[in-house]
mmCIF file of C-alpha atoms in Angstrom:
data_model
loop_
_atom_site.group_PDB
_atom_site.id
_atom_site.type_symbol
_atom_site.label_atom_id
_atom_site.label_comp_id
_atom_site.label_asym_id
_atom_site.label_seq_id
_atom_site.Cartn_x
_atom_site.Cartn_y
_atom_site.Cartn_z
ATOM 1 C CA MET A 1 81.579 150.601 121.064
ATOM 2 C CA ALA A 2 82.723 147.090 120.214
ATOM 3 C CA SER A 3 84.302 146.750 116.812
ATOM 4 C CA SER A 4 83.665 143.918 114.394
ATOM 5 C CA ILE A 5 85.610 142.539 111.477
ATOM 6 C CA SER A 6 83.747 141.431 108.401
ATOM 7 C CA SER A 7 85.034 139.489 105.428
ATOM 8 C CA THR A 8 84.272 140.360 101.852
ATOM 9 C CA PRO A 9 82.730 137.705 99.571
ATOM 10 C CA SER A 10 86.024 137.369 97.712
ATOM 11 C CA GLN A 11 87.897 136.761 100.980
ATOM 12 C CA ASN A 12 85.353 134.159 102.034
ATOM 13 C CA GLY A 13 85.603 132.491 98.654
ATOM 14 C CA SER A 14 89.397 132.435 98.852
ATOM 15 C CA ALA A 15 89.336 130.897 102.341
ATOM 16 C CA GLN A 16 86.864 128.247 101.214
ATOM 17 C CA SER A 17 89.069 127.475 98.222
ATOM 18 C CA VAL A 18 92.105 127.005 100.466
ATOM 19 C CA ARG A 19 90.164 124.699 102.807
ATOM 20 C CA ALA A 20 88.868 122.676 99.870
ATOM 21 C CA GLY A 21 92.390 122.437 98.499
ATOM 22 C CA ARG A 22 93.662 121.110 101.811
ATOM 23 C CA ARG A 23 90.903 118.489 101.979
ATOM 24 C CA ILE A 24 91.616 117.297 98.450
ATOM 25 C CA ALA A 25 95.364 117.290 99.152
ATOM 26 C CA LEU A 26 94.896 115.138 102.259
ATOM 27 C CA TRP A 27 92.811 112.717 100.225
ATOM 28 C CA LEU A 28 95.513 112.534 97.543
ATOM 29 C CA PHE A 29 98.235 111.980 100.157
ATOM 30 C CA PHE A 30 96.118 109.111 101.507
ATOM 31 C CA MET A 31 95.838 107.713 97.973
ATOM 32 C CA CYS A 32 99.628 107.884 97.669
ATOM 33 C CA GLY A 33 99.826 105.760 100.799
ATOM 34 C CA LEU A 34 97.483 103.188 99.251
ATOM 35 C CA ILE A 35 99.526 103.086 96.062
ATOM 36 C CA ALA A 36 102.686 102.613 98.120
ATOM 37 C CA ALA A 37 101.012 99.704 99.911
ATOM 38 C CA MET A 38 99.991 98.286 96.525
ATOM 39 C CA VAL A 39 103.571 98.454 95.267
ATOM 40 C CA ILE A 40 104.890 96.743 98.397
ATOM 41 C CA VAL A 41 102.278 93.971 98.279
ATOM 42 C CA GLY A 42 103.094 93.558 94.595
ATOM 43 C CA GLY A 43 106.717 93.100 95.595
ATOM 44 C CA ALA A 44 105.647 90.449 98.080
ATOM 45 C CA THR A 45 103.776 88.536 95.375
ATOM 46 C CA ARG A 46 106.972 88.562 93.343
ATOM 47 C CA LEU A 47 109.234 87.446 96.175
ATOM 48 C CA THR A 48 106.819 84.666 97.193
ATOM 49 C CA ASP A 49 106.253 83.510 93.594
ATOM 50 C CA SER A 50 102.531 84.175 93.963
ATOM 51 C CA GLY A 51 101.805 86.311 90.912
ATOM 52 C CA LEU A 52 100.557 83.476 88.679
ATOM 53 C CA SER A 53 98.392 81.716 91.259
ATOM 54 C CA ILE A 54 95.192 83.299 89.871
ATOM 55 C CA VAL A 55 95.009 82.515 86.167
ATOM 56 C CA GLU A 56 91.885 84.495 85.282
ATOM 57 C CA TRP A 57 91.088 88.194 85.200
ATOM 58 C CA ARG A 58 87.667 88.845 86.709
ATOM 59 C CA PRO A 59 87.554 92.525 87.666
ATOM 60 C CA VAL A 60 84.220 92.228 89.524
ATOM 61 C CA THR A 61 83.564 88.643 90.592
ATOM 62 C CA GLY A 62 87.245 88.082 91.348
ATOM 63 C CA ALA A 63 86.842 90.169 94.493
ATOM 64 C CA ILE A 64 85.189 87.145 96.124
ATOM 65 C CA PRO A 65 87.755 84.522 97.196
ATOM 66 C CA PRO A 66 87.083 80.772 97.191
ATOM 67 C CA LEU A 67 84.516 80.092 99.920
ATOM 68 C CA SER A 68 84.350 76.306 99.943
ATOM 69 C CA GLU A 69 86.649 73.350 99.507
ATOM 70 C CA ALA A 70 85.173 72.793 96.053
ATOM 71 C CA ASP A 71 85.983 76.378 95.097
ATOM 72 C CA TRP A 72 89.570 75.956 96.251
ATOM 73 C CA LEU A 73 89.986 72.722 94.335
ATOM 74 C CA SER A 74 88.611 74.419 91.219
ATOM 75 C CA GLU A 75 91.149 77.252 91.486
ATOM 76 C CA PHE A 76 93.921 74.764 92.134
ATOM 77 C CA GLU A 77 93.027 72.760 89.039
ATOM 78 C CA LYS A 78 93.186 75.902 86.931
ATOM 79 C CA TYR A 79 96.638 76.659 88.305
ATOM 80 C CA LYS A 80 97.795 73.145 87.410
ATOM 81 C CA THR A 81 97.265 73.937 83.716
ATOM 82 C CA ILE A 82 100.049 76.531 83.483
ATOM 83 C CA PRO A 83 103.791 75.872 83.006
ATOM 84 C CA GLU A 84 104.772 77.263 86.428
ATOM 85 C CA TYR A 85 102.990 74.409 88.176
ATOM 86 C CA GLU A 86 104.365 71.756 85.826
ATOM 87 C CA GLU A 87 107.967 72.953 85.931
ATOM 88 C CA VAL A 88 108.341 74.717 89.278
ATOM 89 C CA ASN A 89 105.624 73.709 91.753
ATOM 90 C CA PHE A 90 104.643 70.240 90.580
ATOM 91 C CA GLY A 91 103.250 68.225 93.463
ATOM 92 C CA MET A 92 102.550 71.180 95.734
ATOM 93 C CA SER A 93 99.741 70.657 98.236
ATOM 94 C CA LEU A 94 96.460 72.534 98.358
ATOM 95 C CA ALA A 95 97.628 74.229 101.574
ATOM 96 C CA GLU A 96 100.756 75.483 99.802
ATOM 97 C CA PHE A 97 98.673 76.720 96.895
ATOM 98 C CA LYS A 98 96.440 78.659 99.289
ATOM 99 C CA GLN A 99 99.480 80.537 100.621
ATOM 100 C CA ILE A 100 100.483 81.902 97.227
ATOM 101 C CA TYR A 101 96.859 82.436 96.187
ATOM 102 C CA TRP A 102 96.146 84.742 99.136
ATOM 103 C CA TRP A 103 99.099 86.991 98.299
ATOM 104 C CA GLU A 104 97.877 87.541 94.751
ATOM 105 C CA TRP A 105 94.247 87.883 95.847
ATOM 106 C CA VAL A 106 95.161 90.583 98.380
ATOM 107 C CA HIS A 107 97.184 92.377 95.703
ATOM 108 C CA ARG A 108 94.230 92.432 93.320
ATOM 109 C CA LEU A 109 91.775 93.333 96.096
ATOM 110 C CA LEU A 110 93.929 96.291 97.073
ATOM 111 C CA GLY A 111 93.765 97.458 93.462
ATOM 112 C CA ARG A 112 89.961 97.411 93.652
ATOM 113 C CA VAL A 113 90.058 99.245 96.993
ATOM 114 C CA ILE A 114 92.217 101.943 95.452
ATOM 115 C CA GLY A 115 89.711 102.372 92.616
ATOM 116 C CA VAL A 116 86.798 102.808 95.029
ATOM 117 C CA ALA A 117 88.809 105.022 97.393
ATOM 118 C CA PHE A 118 89.550 107.322 94.462
ATOM 119 C CA LEU A 119 86.189 107.309 92.696
ATOM 120 C CA LEU A 120 83.829 107.933 95.616
ATOM 121 C CA PRO A 121 85.619 111.022 97.017
ATOM 122 C CA LEU A 122 86.052 112.299 93.465
ATOM 123 C CA ILE A 123 82.291 112.132 92.973
ATOM 124 C CA PHE A 124 81.743 113.849 96.330
ATOM 125 C CA PHE A 125 84.160 116.691 95.604
ATOM 126 C CA ALA A 126 82.623 117.180 92.174
ATOM 127 C CA ALA A 127 79.048 117.107 93.511
ATOM 128 C CA THR A 128 79.865 119.682 96.206
ATOM 129 C CA ARG A 129 81.587 121.918 93.638
ATOM 130 C CA GLN A 130 84.974 121.845 95.307
ATOM 131 C CA LEU A 131 86.809 121.129 92.056
ATOM 132 C CA THR A 132 87.910 123.640 89.476
ATOM 133 C CA ARG A 133 87.571 122.713 85.833
ATOM 134 C CA ASN A 134 91.308 122.206 85.477
ATOM 135 C CA LEU A 135 91.530 120.067 88.613
ATOM 136 C CA SER A 136 88.565 117.974 87.469
ATOM 137 C CA PHE A 137 90.360 117.079 84.248
ATOM 138 C CA LYS A 138 93.545 116.175 86.114
ATOM 139 C CA LEU A 139 91.726 113.917 88.582
ATOM 140 C CA ALA A 140 89.699 112.270 85.829
ATOM 141 C CA GLY A 141 92.938 111.569 83.981
ATOM 142 C CA LEU A 142 94.412 109.957 87.077
ATOM 143 C CA PHE A 143 91.342 107.732 87.402
ATOM 144 C CA VAL A 144 91.702 106.596 83.784
ATOM 145 C CA LEU A 145 95.391 105.848 84.326
ATOM 146 C CA GLY A 146 94.459 103.805 87.383
ATOM 147 C CA GLY A 147 92.114 101.705 85.261
ATOM 148 C CA MET A 148 94.869 101.244 82.695
ATOM 149 C CA GLN A 149 97.130 100.042 85.496
ATOM 150 C CA GLY A 150 94.711 97.214 86.243
ATOM 151 C CA ALA A 151 94.679 96.172 82.590
ATOM 152 C CA LEU A 152 98.465 96.432 82.439
ATOM 153 C CA GLY A 153 98.692 94.174 85.481
ATOM 154 C CA TRP A 154 96.696 91.473 83.729
ATOM 155 C CA TRP A 155 98.810 91.917 80.567
ATOM 156 C CA MET A 156 101.842 91.268 82.769
ATOM 157 C CA VAL A 157 100.308 88.166 84.387
ATOM 158 C CA SER A 158 99.186 86.756 81.027
ATOM 159 C CA SER A 159 102.818 86.665 79.856
ATOM 160 C CA GLY A 160 103.495 83.862 82.339
ATOM 161 C CA LEU A 161 100.494 81.650 81.657
ATOM 162 C CA ALA A 162 101.510 79.905 78.448
ATOM 163 C CA ASP A 163 105.124 79.678 77.294
ATOM 164 C CA ARG A 164 106.971 80.818 80.424
ATOM 165 C CA VAL A 165 107.204 79.866 84.086
ATOM 166 C CA ASP A 166 107.324 83.519 85.074
ATOM 167 C CA VAL A 167 106.056 86.895 83.930
ATOM 168 C CA SER A 168 108.037 88.967 81.455
ATOM 169 C CA GLN A 169 110.492 91.286 83.195
ATOM 170 C CA TYR A 170 109.647 93.937 80.587
ATOM 171 C CA ARG A 171 105.958 93.820 81.451
ATOM 172 C CA LEU A 172 106.748 93.788 85.162
ATOM 173 C CA ALA A 173 108.871 96.925 84.695
ATOM 174 C CA ALA A 174 106.039 98.575 82.741
ATOM 175 C CA HIS A 175 103.534 97.675 85.474
ATOM 176 C CA LEU A 176 105.735 99.090 88.226
ATOM 177 C CA SER A 177 106.573 102.173 86.161
ATOM 178 C CA LEU A 178 102.945 103.153 85.744
ATOM 179 C CA ALA A 179 102.267 102.601 89.448
ATOM 180 C CA VAL A 180 105.200 104.858 90.364
ATOM 181 C CA LEU A 181 104.106 107.495 87.848
ATOM 182 C CA LEU A 182 100.615 107.470 89.371
ATOM 183 C CA PHE A 183 102.184 107.891 92.801
ATOM 184 C CA ALA A 184 104.259 110.822 91.527
ATOM 185 C CA ALA A 185 101.339 112.535 89.788
ATOM 186 C CA MET A 186 99.110 112.304 92.870
ATOM 187 C CA PHE A 187 101.882 113.410 95.206
ATOM 188 C CA TRP A 188 102.787 116.396 93.021
ATOM 189 C CA LEU A 189 99.145 117.428 92.644
ATOM 190 C CA ALA A 190 98.644 117.170 96.417
ATOM 191 C CA LEU A 191 101.652 119.434 96.935
ATOM 192 C CA ASP A 192 100.149 121.887 94.432
ATOM 193 C CA LEU A 193 96.996 122.057 96.542
ATOM 194 C CA TRP A 194 98.746 122.337 99.907
ATOM 195 C CA PRO A 195 99.825 125.916 100.730
ATOM 196 C CA GLN A 196 103.564 126.123 101.142
ATOM 197 C CA ARG A 197 106.401 128.569 100.796
ATOM 198 C CA LYS A 198 108.563 128.093 97.731
ATOM 199 C CA ILE A 199 112.131 129.238 97.318
ATOM 200 C CA ALA A 200 113.243 131.071 94.195
ATOM 201 C CA ALA A 201 116.084 129.214 92.532
ATOM 202 C CA PRO A 202 118.118 129.464 89.324
ATOM 203 C CA GLU A 203 116.739 127.534 86.380
ATOM 204 C CA LYS A 204 119.705 125.145 86.325
ATOM 205 C CA PHE A 205 119.144 124.273 89.972
ATOM 206 C CA ARG A 206 115.434 123.639 89.396
ATOM 207 C CA LEU A 207 116.172 121.456 86.393
ATOM 208 C CA GLY A 208 118.800 119.604 88.415
ATOM 209 C CA ALA A 209 116.260 118.856 91.133
ATOM 210 C CA LEU A 210 113.818 117.505 88.550
ATOM 211 C CA ALA A 211 116.585 115.458 86.932
ATOM 212 C CA LEU A 212 117.413 113.966 90.325
ATOM 213 C CA ALA A 213 113.765 112.902 90.774
ATOM 214 C CA GLY A 214 113.850 111.464 87.260
ATOM 215 C CA GLY A 215 116.987 109.550 88.161
ATOM 216 C CA VAL A 216 115.238 108.011 91.167
ATOM 217 C CA PHE A 217 112.415 106.898 88.878
ATOM 218 C CA ALA A 218 114.885 105.364 86.414
ATOM 219 C CA GLN A 219 116.624 103.549 89.262
ATOM 220 C CA MET A 220 113.294 102.076 90.388
ATOM 221 C CA VAL A 221 112.691 100.807 86.850
ATOM 222 C CA LEU A 222 116.130 99.184 86.855
ATOM 223 C CA GLY A 223 115.175 97.602 90.172
ATOM 224 C CA ALA A 224 112.096 96.133 88.502
ATOM 225 C CA PHE A 225 114.352 94.248 86.082
ATOM 226 C CA VAL A 226 116.363 92.948 89.031
ATOM 227 C CA ALA A 227 113.134 91.684 90.600
ATOM 228 C CA GLY A 228 111.868 90.335 87.285
ATOM 229 C CA LEU A 229 114.940 88.135 86.825
ATOM 230 C CA ARG A 230 115.435 87.462 90.555
ATOM 231 C CA ALA A 231 118.925 88.853 90.110
ATOM 232 C CA GLY A 232 119.073 90.019 93.713
ATOM 233 C CA ARG A 233 119.688 86.426 94.790
ATOM 234 C CA THR A 234 122.885 86.176 92.761
ATOM 235 C CA PHE A 235 126.222 87.997 93.071
ATOM 236 C CA ASN A 236 125.662 88.448 96.795
ATOM 237 C CA THR A 237 128.912 90.284 97.478
ATOM 238 C CA TRP A 238 129.798 93.981 97.730
ATOM 239 C CA PRO A 239 131.411 96.220 96.562
ATOM 240 C CA LEU A 240 132.582 93.819 93.852
ATOM 241 C CA MET A 241 130.360 91.249 92.186
ATOM 242 C CA ASP A 242 131.932 87.862 92.983
ATOM 243 C CA GLY A 243 135.322 89.551 93.090
ATOM 244 C CA LYS A 244 134.978 91.513 89.845
ATOM 245 C CA PHE A 245 133.856 95.023 88.935
ATOM 246 C CA PHE A 246 132.310 93.761 85.692
ATOM 247 C CA PRO A 247 130.737 90.426 86.645
ATOM 248 C CA ASP A 248 131.022 87.283 84.561
ATOM 249 C CA GLY A 249 128.225 87.220 82.047
ATOM 250 C CA TYR A 250 127.937 90.990 81.641
ATOM 251 C CA PHE A 251 129.794 91.154 78.340
ATOM 252 C CA ARG A 252 128.952 87.850 76.729
ATOM 253 C CA GLU A 253 130.129 86.769 73.321
ATOM 254 C CA ASN A 254 127.747 88.014 70.616
ATOM 255 C CA ALA A 255 125.969 90.139 73.221
ATOM 256 C CA THR A 256 123.183 92.443 72.070
ATOM 257 C CA PHE A 257 121.504 95.493 73.559
ATOM 258 C CA HIS A 258 118.746 93.255 74.974
ATOM 259 C CA ASP A 259 121.305 91.531 77.179
ATOM 260 C CA LEU A 260 121.318 94.663 79.352
ATOM 261 C CA PHE A 261 117.823 93.681 80.478
ATOM 262 C CA GLU A 262 117.890 89.901 80.091
ATOM 263 C CA THR A 263 120.868 88.655 82.118
ATOM 264 C CA MET A 264 121.148 88.612 85.894
ATOM 265 C CA ALA A 265 124.676 89.980 85.810
ATOM 266 C CA ALA A 266 123.708 92.957 83.663
ATOM 267 C CA VAL A 267 120.563 94.030 85.493
ATOM 268 C CA GLN A 268 122.191 93.862 88.922
ATOM 269 C CA PHE A 269 125.305 95.685 87.709
ATOM 270 C CA ASN A 270 123.160 98.407 86.115
ATOM 271 C CA HIS A 271 121.154 98.808 89.318
ATOM 272 C CA ARG A 272 124.336 99.146 91.375
ATOM 273 C CA ILE A 273 125.793 101.764 89.040
ATOM 274 C CA GLY A 274 122.476 103.628 89.141
ATOM 275 C CA ALA A 275 122.714 103.772 92.935
ATOM 276 C CA TYR A 276 126.214 105.257 92.804
ATOM 277 C CA LEU A 277 125.111 107.870 90.264
ATOM 278 C CA LEU A 278 122.145 108.796 92.435
ATOM 279 C CA ALA A 279 124.395 109.149 95.467
ATOM 280 C CA GLY A 280 126.581 111.553 93.498
ATOM 281 C CA GLY A 281 123.531 113.482 92.298
ATOM 282 C CA ALA A 282 122.083 113.755 95.798
ATOM 283 C CA LEU A 283 125.424 114.995 97.158
ATOM 284 C CA TRP A 284 125.680 117.614 94.373
ATOM 285 C CA PHE A 285 122.125 118.742 95.081
ATOM 286 C CA TYR A 286 122.837 119.108 98.778
ATOM 287 C CA LEU A 287 126.042 121.098 98.267
ATOM 288 C CA ALA A 288 124.368 123.371 95.710
ATOM 289 C CA ALA A 289 121.322 123.791 97.943
ATOM 290 C CA ARG A 290 123.436 125.019 100.867
ATOM 291 C CA LYS A 291 124.402 128.035 98.800
ATOM 292 C CA ALA A 292 120.796 128.657 97.769
ATOM 293 C CA GLY A 293 119.297 128.500 101.267
ATOM 294 C CA TYR A 294 117.514 125.259 100.481
ATOM 295 C CA GLU A 295 119.449 122.966 102.730
ATOM 296 C CA THR A 296 116.602 121.316 104.683
ATOM 297 C CA ARG A 297 114.865 119.563 101.812
ATOM 298 C CA ALA A 298 118.154 118.714 100.107
ATOM 299 C CA ARG A 299 119.402 117.129 103.343
ATOM 300 C CA LEU A 300 116.255 115.007 103.410
ATOM 301 C CA VAL A 301 116.985 113.711 99.907
ATOM 302 C CA LEU A 302 120.632 112.988 100.710
ATOM 303 C CA ALA A 303 119.719 111.131 103.903
ATOM 304 C CA ALA A 304 117.036 109.087 102.134
ATOM 305 C CA VAL A 305 119.407 108.105 99.330
ATOM 306 C CA GLY A 306 122.161 107.201 101.782
ATOM 307 C CA LEU A 307 119.898 105.007 103.892
ATOM 308 C CA GLN A 308 118.479 103.357 100.788
ATOM 309 C CA ILE A 309 121.948 102.452 99.530
ATOM 310 C CA VAL A 310 122.831 100.927 102.903
ATOM 311 C CA LEU A 311 119.588 98.961 102.826
ATOM 312 C CA GLY A 312 120.275 97.887 99.236
ATOM 313 C CA VAL A 313 123.744 96.577 100.107
ATOM 314 C CA TRP A 314 122.318 94.722 103.112
ATOM 315 C CA THR A 315 119.617 93.208 100.915
ATOM 316 C CA VAL A 316 122.144 91.966 98.352
ATOM 317 C CA LEU A 317 124.494 90.518 100.973
ATOM 318 C CA ALA A 318 121.554 88.663 102.551
ATOM 319 C CA ALA A 319 120.425 87.317 99.129
ATOM 320 C CA THR A 320 117.164 89.289 99.193
ATOM 321 C CA PRO A 321 115.019 87.809 101.953
ATOM 322 C CA ILE A 322 111.383 88.898 101.736
ATOM 323 C CA SER A 323 111.562 91.309 104.668
ATOM 324 C CA LEU A 324 114.594 93.202 103.346
ATOM 325 C CA GLY A 325 113.311 93.115 99.783
ATOM 326 C CA LEU A 326 110.085 94.815 100.827
ATOM 327 C CA LEU A 327 111.898 97.349 103.019
ATOM 328 C CA HIS A 328 114.132 98.203 100.079
ATOM 329 C CA GLN A 329 111.085 98.702 97.864
ATOM 330 C CA ALA A 330 109.415 100.922 100.468
ATOM 331 C CA GLY A 331 112.656 102.861 100.828
ATOM 332 C CA ALA A 332 112.683 103.552 97.095
ATOM 333 C CA LEU A 333 109.270 105.205 97.347
ATOM 334 C CA ILE A 334 110.478 107.321 100.266
ATOM 335 C CA VAL A 335 113.502 108.458 98.245
ATOM 336 C CA PHE A 336 111.252 109.275 95.297
ATOM 337 C CA ALA A 337 108.808 111.229 97.452
ATOM 338 C CA SER A 338 111.626 113.205 99.066
ATOM 339 C CA ALA A 339 113.087 114.078 95.646
ATOM 340 C CA LEU A 340 109.676 115.190 94.369
ATOM 341 C CA TYR A 341 109.109 117.220 97.531
ATOM 342 C CA ALA A 342 112.449 118.961 97.094
ATOM 343 C CA ALA A 343 111.867 119.729 93.403
ATOM 344 C CA HIS A 344 108.332 120.994 94.012
ATOM 345 C CA GLY A 345 109.514 123.533 96.577
ATOM 346 C CA LEU A 346 111.513 125.489 94.011
ATOM 347 C CA SER A 347 110.178 128.326 91.902
ATOM 348 C CA LYS A 348 111.640 130.531 89.187
ATOM 349 C CA ASN A 349 113.711 133.552 90.155
#
């Protein structure tokens, strides 16, 4: 007689839950990719001086670009009213304006795409009852944070429309920070939903892994200040900064705490020191992980940090061309993802 294997309702329910978790995780990994693209395009708008080319915030109608010559001239006239045009780009042609306009328009369009790409699947998963109550709250919170990111982006842009020829480096750092935190939250939640084997580790080791991921985040914020002040196009020597460990201008007379974030010398020096500290942290993590049987993920972090430092040095020596600047920004996200991946794979003893 042929035998048959039947599954109990609880087994079926568990299998369905695992499959649903995988589907949601894949969606969240895809969203992480979109956020990474958003960060990189945002870096391009910074490096091409395009961020102030659109002087209005129109969340809905702004999705439609200028469609006629009259529309383009209207947008150009609006741009001519801000200090950046008067003091930096005075006399630029309409063709030149279109180049910077398209960068900023694509950046804002990608933000709208991310909102739709998150909301529609969220509605689908909720309607098909694939979300637990706890997961629903987490995803709803992420959607709200995404909306706040759009508002924060406009708050950043508005800082450069009146009394400055550029956006505030503080607001730029805040804008990038929230984007990176959204990336981290989605990536971590996706890892939660994706079945994987975790390794038991001492509490100090787990906390060290989390601290390393936090250090990567802090280093990315320091990088935002470098971008905000265009400090990557100064002090283009290594390992010293124009022949000195402490560059000229770092300790100015009557310097204040704010100088750490408001002078090119300070923000680049801080970013360099942050890289060295991260290299030391990644090496410690790797050596400690070898003893704990966790070498593979730790090696990934160490390799990512090492390659990122090489890329960072190359970028500085080349005075931050657009291509290297964007590669360096993408590399930072890879380092961050690898650190999060390593920390997530650890569990309590």
